[in-house]
Amino acid sequence: MGTDSLVEKLDGGLRVLVADEDKPALDGVAAILRALGHEVVARATSPDGAAAAISEDDPQVAMVKLHSDDEHALDLIEEMTDVGGCPVIALLDKEDPDFVARAAEHGIIAYAQPVDEENVRSSLEIAVRRFAELSELGDAVGQLEHAIARRATIERAKGILMERHGVSDREAFEMLRNEARSNNRRVSEVADDLA
């Protein structure tokens, strides 16, 4: 599902994974999410359980509730970030700037504090929108990297042609372009065959 469809589901309908070592805390988070119209597709109490839930239930958002063990919560966040492919939100009952900073290093996109309907709704909106922006940026970077790689291949092929045929840079490019046109191919494809 695309990130645009996630943004459309902010008013209800997101598939959410919640995780914490405390099952009653998970029940409270699940109740808030249901009240907001979202579906809790899985609950996890361990990093391995979170990884399994992610692969089985394919959540669109993951939430980790900080209960009493910071390291356990950070392990959950790290596992969800590594495996998930979805935004991860930390949920805190009380202010804890140190934990939020550490959680950000482990990959959270947003946090809610205190854990109530209004803050959970806000954190979902921030996380989903930020994740969409990061996904678009990642796509753009991927396209740019691909374009740079194509350009490098063309430059290598031109260098080979210049050396083999004693032609200029421009003439080498014309040779590549003519070959591409006559075979209904892209210049980068012809260059790739040559380089």
XYZ file of N, CA and C in Angstrom:
585
model
N 0.851 -1.180 0.000
C 0.000 0.000 0.000
C 0.884 1.224 0.000
N 0.531 2.166 -0.839
C 1.315 3.379 -0.966
C 1.151 4.293 0.234
N 2.100 5.205 0.373
C 2.051 6.116 1.515
C 0.884 7.087 1.411
N 0.439 7.410 0.177
C -0.726 8.284 0.037
C -1.961 7.627 0.638
N -2.117 6.309 0.450
C -3.278 5.638 1.021
C -3.195 5.597 2.544
N -1.977 5.582 3.090
C -1.854 5.635 4.549
C -2.380 6.963 5.064
N -2.030 8.053 4.402
C -2.489 9.372 4.826
C -4.017 9.427 4.775
N -4.596 8.814 3.743
C -6.061 8.803 3.629
C -6.715 8.026 4.769
N -6.014 7.083 5.361
C -6.584 6.242 6.416
C -6.390 6.808 7.820
N -5.878 8.011 7.916
C -5.648 8.596 9.232
C -6.928 8.748 10.044
N -8.047 8.944 9.373
C -9.314 9.103 10.090
C -9.924 7.769 10.498
N -9.234 6.706 10.251
C -9.713 5.383 10.641
C -9.376 4.364 9.579
N -8.941 3.225 10.020
C -8.665 2.154 9.084
C -7.222 1.725 8.983
N -6.326 2.309 9.770
C -4.939 1.859 9.758
C -4.812 0.511 10.469
N -3.900 -0.308 9.966
C -3.585 -1.596 10.609
C -2.363 -1.338 11.499
N -2.538 -1.515 12.820
C -1.502 -1.107 13.772
C -1.014 -2.297 14.597
N 0.290 -2.382 14.758
C 0.927 -3.335 15.661
C 1.302 -2.564 16.918
N 0.938 -3.075 18.078
C 1.343 -2.451 19.342
C 2.240 -3.419 20.097
N 3.235 -2.878 20.779
C 4.191 -3.727 21.487
C 4.568 -3.111 22.824
N 4.745 -3.986 23.809
C 5.184 -3.623 25.155
C 5.371 -4.929 25.912
N 6.164 -4.895 26.984
C 6.302 -6.103 27.797
C 5.113 -6.291 28.733
N 4.252 -5.280 28.840
C 3.117 -5.312 29.764
C 1.809 -5.469 28.986
N 1.184 -6.643 29.086
C -0.036 -6.908 28.312
C -1.197 -5.977 28.665
N -1.439 -5.655 29.941
C -2.520 -4.698 30.231
C -2.301 -3.327 29.591
N -1.042 -2.897 29.491
C -0.752 -1.618 28.829
C -1.134 -1.704 27.352
N -0.900 -2.868 26.745
C -1.273 -3.062 25.343
C -2.784 -2.977 25.171
N -3.522 -3.492 26.146
C -4.991 -3.427 26.074
C -5.462 -1.972 26.061
N -4.829 -1.132 26.872
C -5.194 0.286 26.911
C -4.926 0.983 25.586
N -3.772 0.690 24.991
C -3.429 1.280 23.698
C -4.400 0.779 22.630
N -4.699 -0.506 22.674
C -5.625 -1.090 21.694
C -6.996 -0.423 21.791
N -7.455 -0.132 22.993
C -8.755 0.519 23.175
C -8.745 1.924 22.559
N -7.658 2.651 22.762
C -7.551 3.989 22.168
C -7.586 3.903 20.645
N -6.815 2.974 20.095
C -6.763 2.828 18.637
C -8.125 2.440 18.068
N -8.809 1.533 18.730
C -10.157 1.157 18.260
C -11.098 2.352 18.325
N -11.003 3.153 19.379
C -11.854 4.344 19.497
C -11.584 5.329 18.360
N -10.362 5.318 17.841
C -10.002 6.187 16.718
C -10.352 5.549 15.370
N -10.852 4.332 15.396
C -11.269 3.664 14.167
C -10.201 2.816 13.507
N -9.114 2.554 14.212
C -8.030 1.760 13.643
C -8.119 0.317 14.137
N -7.461 -0.567 13.414
C -7.483 -1.989 13.742
C -6.135 -2.393 14.333
N -6.171 -3.012 15.509
C -4.952 -3.557 16.092
C -4.810 -4.959 15.519
N -3.814 -5.133 14.653
C -3.655 -6.420 13.971
C -2.768 -7.380 14.740
N -1.982 -6.863 15.655
C -1.104 -7.733 16.427
C -0.642 -7.017 17.682
N -0.292 -7.849 18.657
C 0.310 -7.352 19.886
C 1.558 -8.171 20.124
N 2.607 -7.526 20.557
C 3.862 -8.230 20.774
C 4.462 -7.799 22.103
N 5.119 -8.744 22.760
C 5.782 -8.432 24.020
C 7.293 -8.627 23.935
N 7.786 -9.160 22.814
C 9.220 -9.375 22.655
C 9.653 -8.944 21.254
N 10.941 -8.661 21.084
C 11.420 -8.313 19.737
C 11.147 -9.422 18.713
N 11.354 -10.681 19.096
C 11.067 -11.785 18.171
C 9.581 -11.843 17.836
N 8.756 -11.604 18.844
C 7.306 -11.578 18.609
C 6.912 -10.429 17.694
N 7.586 -9.297 17.846
C 7.306 -8.153 16.977
C 7.692 -8.468 15.538
N 8.844 -9.089 15.350
C 9.290 -9.443 13.999
C 8.316 -10.425 13.352
N 7.883 -11.414 14.118
C 6.927 -12.394 13.587
C 5.600 -11.720 13.236
N 5.133 -10.838 14.111
C 3.861 -10.146 13.870
C 3.945 -9.259 12.632
N 5.077 -8.629 12.433
C 5.244 -7.767 11.262
C 5.165 -8.601 9.989
N 5.858 -9.737 9.972
C 5.852 -10.540 8.750
C 4.499 -11.211 8.524
N 3.793 -11.559 9.572
C 2.504 -12.237 9.424
C 1.346 -11.271 9.181
N 1.341 -10.135 9.883
C 0.171 -9.253 9.875
C 0.327 -7.994 9.036
N 1.534 -7.703 8.564
C 1.802 -6.574 7.680
C 1.149 -5.270 8.169
N 1.542 -4.800 9.369
C 0.945 -3.553 9.879
C 1.392 -2.340 9.073
N 0.572 -1.302 9.088
C 0.905 -0.054 8.410
C 1.596 0.915 9.351
N 1.419 0.718 10.646
C 2.044 1.531 11.683
C 2.378 0.609 12.847
N 3.483 0.894 13.538
C 3.841 0.140 14.740
C 3.989 1.124 15.896
N 3.526 0.689 17.073
C 3.621 1.532 18.267
C 4.263 0.727 19.388
N 5.202 1.362 20.087
C 5.857 0.723 21.223
C 5.544 1.535 22.460
N 4.976 0.879 23.457
C 4.619 1.527 24.717
C 5.777 1.381 25.686
N 6.277 2.496 26.190
C 7.314 2.462 27.214
C 6.622 2.185 28.534
N 7.014 1.103 29.163
C 6.385 0.734 30.434
C 7.380 0.971 31.569
N 8.278 0.037 31.761
C 9.241 0.218 32.847
C 10.665 -0.114 32.435
N 10.831 -0.737 31.294
C 12.150 -1.183 30.867
C 12.538 -0.479 29.565
N 13.325 0.592 29.698
C 13.745 1.375 28.533
C 14.444 0.520 27.489
N 15.345 -0.336 27.931
C 16.126 -1.153 26.992
C 15.224 -2.102 26.217
N 14.234 -2.679 26.888
C 13.298 -3.575 26.195
C 12.523 -2.797 25.139
N 12.065 -1.603 25.497
C 11.328 -0.776 24.537
C 12.221 -0.403 23.358
N 13.474 -0.073 23.613
C 14.401 0.265 22.531
C 14.672 -0.939 21.630
N 14.760 -2.137 22.244
C 14.930 -3.360 21.445
C 13.724 -3.582 20.539
N 12.527 -3.356 21.077
C 11.303 -3.484 20.274
C 11.309 -2.478 19.115
N 11.665 -1.243 19.414
C 11.706 -0.198 18.383
C 12.704 -0.575 17.299
N 13.884 -0.997 17.712
C 14.916 -1.338 16.737
C 14.469 -2.504 15.849
N 13.860 -3.517 16.443
C 13.381 -4.666 15.662
C 12.303 -4.234 14.668
N 11.379 -3.418 15.132
C 10.300 -2.965 14.248
C 10.830 -2.094 13.118
N 11.807 -1.258 13.417
C 12.389 -0.395 12.400
C 13.149 -1.220 11.369
N 13.906 -2.206 11.848
C 14.702 -3.047 10.944
C 13.838 -3.927 10.054
N 12.761 -4.462 10.607
C 11.941 -5.447 9.900
C 10.710 -4.829 9.257
N 10.201 -3.750 9.846
C 8.866 -3.282 9.554
C 8.535 -2.640 8.239
N 9.302 -1.678 7.798
C 8.899 -0.945 6.619
C 7.676 -0.079 6.854
N 7.479 0.316 8.110
C 6.355 1.189 8.450
C 6.817 2.154 9.537
N 6.080 3.250 9.735
C 6.474 4.187 10.784
C 6.328 3.570 12.171
N 7.251 3.922 13.063
C 7.228 3.429 14.442
C 7.051 4.624 15.369
N 6.115 4.476 16.306
C 5.775 5.541 17.255
C 6.035 5.037 18.670
N 6.655 5.860 19.499
C 6.848 5.534 20.909
C 5.704 6.164 21.712
N 5.219 5.431 22.686
C 4.147 5.913 23.555
C 4.675 6.000 24.982
N 4.593 7.186 25.591
C 5.130 7.410 26.929
C 4.046 7.974 27.838
N 3.971 7.452 29.069
C 3.004 7.969 30.029
C 3.463 9.302 30.619
N 4.779 9.442 30.769
C 5.307 10.691 31.328
C 6.465 11.171 30.487
N 6.785 12.432 30.625
C 7.854 13.041 29.843
C 9.187 12.367 30.150
N 9.930 12.040 29.090
C 11.232 11.404 29.238
C 12.089 11.765 28.025
N 12.647 12.994 28.019
C 13.410 13.454 26.856
C 14.592 12.553 26.511
N 15.234 11.961 27.518
C 16.369 11.077 27.255
C 15.915 9.847 26.462
N 14.805 9.259 26.885
C 14.312 8.085 26.161
C 13.891 8.470 24.741
N 13.217 9.590 24.572
C 12.778 10.019 23.243
C 13.988 10.204 22.325
N 15.058 10.799 22.837
C 16.269 10.988 22.026
C 16.866 9.635 21.647
N 16.931 8.720 22.599
C 17.477 7.383 22.302
C 16.570 6.635 21.335
N 15.267 6.767 21.510
C 14.318 6.097 20.614
C 14.421 6.656 19.199
N 14.666 7.959 19.082
C 14.826 8.575 17.758
C 16.053 7.997 17.060
N 17.114 7.753 17.819
C 18.308 7.123 17.244
C 18.017 5.706 16.758
N 17.032 5.056 17.382
C 16.656 3.688 17.004
C 15.586 3.663 15.918
N 15.055 4.831 15.530
C 14.184 4.868 14.362
C 12.752 5.327 14.526
N 12.345 5.803 15.719
C 10.955 6.280 15.798
C 10.787 7.525 14.940
N 9.569 7.722 14.470
C 9.258 8.895 13.662
C 8.461 9.904 14.484
N 7.765 9.404 15.514
C 6.960 10.283 16.359
C 6.800 9.634 17.731
N 6.271 10.419 18.678
C 5.934 9.853 19.977
C 4.698 10.560 20.511
N 4.011 9.868 21.423
C 2.834 10.450 22.080
C 3.080 10.433 23.581
N 2.773 11.552 24.225
C 2.916 11.649 25.675
C 2.008 12.767 26.171
N 1.086 12.494 27.083
C 0.718 11.183 27.617
C -0.059 10.370 26.574
N -0.274 9.121 26.910
C -0.956 8.217 25.982
C -2.463 8.373 26.174
N -3.033 9.266 25.371
C -4.477 9.453 25.367
C -4.928 9.583 23.922
N -6.220 9.627 23.715
C -6.759 9.621 22.353
C -6.220 10.777 21.503
N -6.203 11.974 22.050
C -5.752 13.145 21.294
C -4.284 13.032 20.894
N -3.422 12.638 21.840
C -1.997 12.529 21.539
C -1.688 11.364 20.597
N -2.412 10.268 20.735
C -2.208 9.139 19.828
C -2.639 9.536 18.419
N -3.768 10.222 18.309
C -4.225 10.695 16.991
C -3.171 11.614 16.362
N -2.658 12.562 17.132
C -1.647 13.495 16.625
C -0.368 12.776 16.218
N 0.070 11.833 17.035
C 1.308 11.120 16.715
C 1.141 10.268 15.464
N -0.049 9.682 15.289
C -0.317 8.917 14.063
C -0.231 9.817 12.839
N -0.816 10.996 12.934
C -0.796 11.922 11.798
C 0.632 12.341 11.464
N 1.399 12.703 12.476
C 2.794 13.114 12.251
C 3.588 11.963 11.649
N 3.448 10.769 12.236
C 4.230 9.614 11.783
C 3.898 9.230 10.352
N 2.619 9.155 10.040
C 2.219 8.725 8.697
C 2.648 9.764 7.655
N 2.443 11.032 7.954
C 2.839 12.076 7.002
C 4.369 12.136 6.847
N 5.087 12.037 7.938
C 6.558 12.071 7.884
C 7.080 10.846 7.139
N 6.484 9.691 7.384
C 6.892 8.464 6.700
C 6.653 8.597 5.195
N 5.531 9.213 4.821
C 5.240 9.433 3.397
C 6.307 10.343 2.786
N 6.670 11.405 3.495
C 7.704 12.309 3.002
C 9.044 11.594 2.859
N 9.408 10.795 3.858
C 10.670 10.068 3.803
C 10.664 9.029 2.688
N 9.525 8.389 2.468
C 9.416 7.413 1.384
C 9.590 8.090 0.033
N 8.955 9.251 -0.141
C 9.109 10.000 -1.394
C 10.554 10.437 -1.590
N 11.184 10.877 -0.519
C 12.582 11.275 -0.591
C 13.463 10.076 -0.942
N 13.179 8.935 -0.333
C 13.925 7.717 -0.647
C 13.767 7.323 -2.103
N 12.544 7.455 -2.622
C 12.306 7.160 -4.041
C 13.103 8.113 -4.930
N 13.101 9.391 -4.570
C 13.828 10.380 -5.365
C 15.329 10.105 -5.328
N 15.845 9.750 -4.166
C 17.270 9.425 -4.048
C 17.587 8.196 -4.894
N 16.709 7.199 -4.863
C 16.909 6.005 -5.677
C 16.945 6.327 -7.162
N 16.048 7.185 -7.598
C 16.022 7.583 -9.005
C 17.294 8.349 -9.378
N 17.726 9.208 -8.474
C 18.945 9.971 -8.709
C 20.162 9.054 -8.777
N 20.247 8.094 -7.870
C 21.361 7.149 -7.888
C 21.363 6.347 -9.183
N 20.178 5.950 -9.629
C 20.061 5.195 -10.873
C 20.525 6.062 -12.056
N 20.112 7.315 -12.071
C 20.522 8.229 -13.155
C 22.032 8.436 -13.145
N 22.625 8.565 -11.964
C 24.077 8.736 -11.865
C 24.794 7.483 -12.360
N 24.272 6.321 -11.998
C 24.885 5.067 -12.458
C 24.798 4.941 -13.976
N 23.642 5.316 -14.550
C 23.508 5.292 -16.020
C 24.517 6.230 -16.662
N 24.635 7.418 -16.084
C 25.565 8.409 -16.634
C 27.004 7.897 -16.575
N 27.361 7.259 -15.465
C 28.716 6.717 -15.320
C 28.976 5.631 -16.360
N 27.981 4.796 -16.620
C 28.117 3.745 -17.627
C 28.318 4.362 -19.010
N 27.554 5.392 -19.321
C 27.694 6.076 -20.616
C 29.089 6.694 -20.736
N 29.555 7.305 -19.664
C 30.893 7.920 -19.701
C 31.976 6.863 -19.909
N 31.847 5.708 -19.252
C 32.822 4.626 -19.454
C 32.800 4.144 -20.903
N 31.593 3.953 -21.440
C 31.462 3.492 -22.828
C 32.052 4.523 -23.795
N 31.806 5.800 -23.536
C 32.387 6.838 -24.398
C 33.911 6.765 -24.348
N 34.462 6.581 -23.164
C 35.911 6.472 -23.019
C 36.472 5.299 -23.813
N 35.760 4.173 -23.780
C 36.196 3.001 -24.553
C 36.181 3.316 -26.041
N 35.094 3.941 -26.508
C 34.992 4.280 -27.933
C 36.041 5.307 -28.342
N 36.296 6.276 -27.480
C 37.297 7.304 -27.782
C 38.671 6.656 -27.950
N 38.981 5.722 -27.061
C 40.279 5.055 -27.121
C 40.379 4.135 -28.339
N 39.347 3.348 -28.578
C 39.354 2.388 -29.696
C 39.388 3.064 -31.067
N 38.607 4.131 -31.195
C 38.420 4.738 -32.515
C 39.101 6.092 -32.689
N 39.757 6.572 -31.646
C 40.442 7.863 -31.740
C 39.493 9.005 -32.053
N 38.307 8.999 -31.427
C 37.300 10.031 -31.692
C 37.158 10.934 -30.472
N 36.467 12.042 -30.662
C 36.227 12.986 -29.563
C 35.094 12.475 -28.664
N 34.944 13.150 -27.554
C 33.866 12.839 -26.605
C 32.508 12.895 -27.307
N 32.286 13.959 -28.053
C 31.007 14.160 -28.752
C 30.786 13.076 -29.808
N 31.837 12.740 -30.550
C 31.709 11.701 -31.581
C 31.412 10.337 -30.949
N 32.034 10.061 -29.812
C 31.778 8.791 -29.110
C 30.313 8.717 -28.680
N 29.796 9.837 -28.180
C 28.383 9.842 -27.787
C 27.480 9.639 -28.998
N 27.804 10.278 -30.107
C 27.011 10.109 -31.336
C 27.019 8.644 -31.788
N 28.157 7.977 -31.624
C 28.237 6.557 -31.988
C 27.267 5.737 -31.114
N 27.269 6.027 -29.818
C 26.351 5.328 -28.902
C 24.899 5.617 -29.278
N 24.610 6.893 -29.537
C 23.239 7.277 -29.853
C 22.774 6.658 -31.174
N 23.619 6.647 -32.169
C 23.253 6.038 -33.450
C 22.993 4.537 -33.303
N 23.838 3.871 -32.533
C 23.650 2.434 -32.288
C 22.328 2.194 -31.557
N 22.034 3.028 -30.581
C 20.791 2.891 -29.822
C 19.579 3.099 -30.729
N 19.609 4.133 -31.542
C 18.486 4.423 -32.447
C 18.277 3.299 -33.457
N 19.355 2.797 -34.023
C 19.209 1.773 -35.066
C 18.705 0.448 -34.500
N 18.856 0.235 -33.202
C 18.385 -1.010 -32.577
C 17.210 -0.784 -31.632
N 16.629 0.428 -31.691
C 15.476 0.769 -30.852
C 15.759 0.479 -29.369
N 16.888 0.975 -28.904
C 17.309 0.782 -27.513
C 17.678 2.129 -26.918
N 17.875 2.134 -25.639
C 18.339 3.335 -24.955
C 19.857 3.428 -25.038
N 20.345 4.640 -24.993
C 21.792 4.851 -25.022
C 22.444 4.129 -23.841
N 21.817 4.182 -22.675
C 22.395 3.540 -21.485
C 22.479 2.024 -21.653
N 21.542 1.421 -22.375
C 21.581 -0.027 -22.618
C 22.763 -0.389 -23.520
N 22.926 0.407 -24.582
C 24.055 0.176 -25.487
C 25.372 0.370 -24.737
N 25.438 1.424 -23.946
C 26.648 1.711 -23.165
C 26.938 0.579 -22.177
N 25.898 0.047 -21.578
C 26.051 -1.050 -20.618
C 26.658 -2.281 -21.304
N 26.235 -2.557 -22.518
C 26.786 -3.688 -23.271
C 28.270 -3.470 -23.573
N 28.644 -2.234 -23.791
C 30.015 -1.914 -24.188
C 30.956 -1.813 -22.982
N 30.453 -1.249 -21.901
C 31.302 -0.964 -20.735
C 31.584 -2.156 -19.891
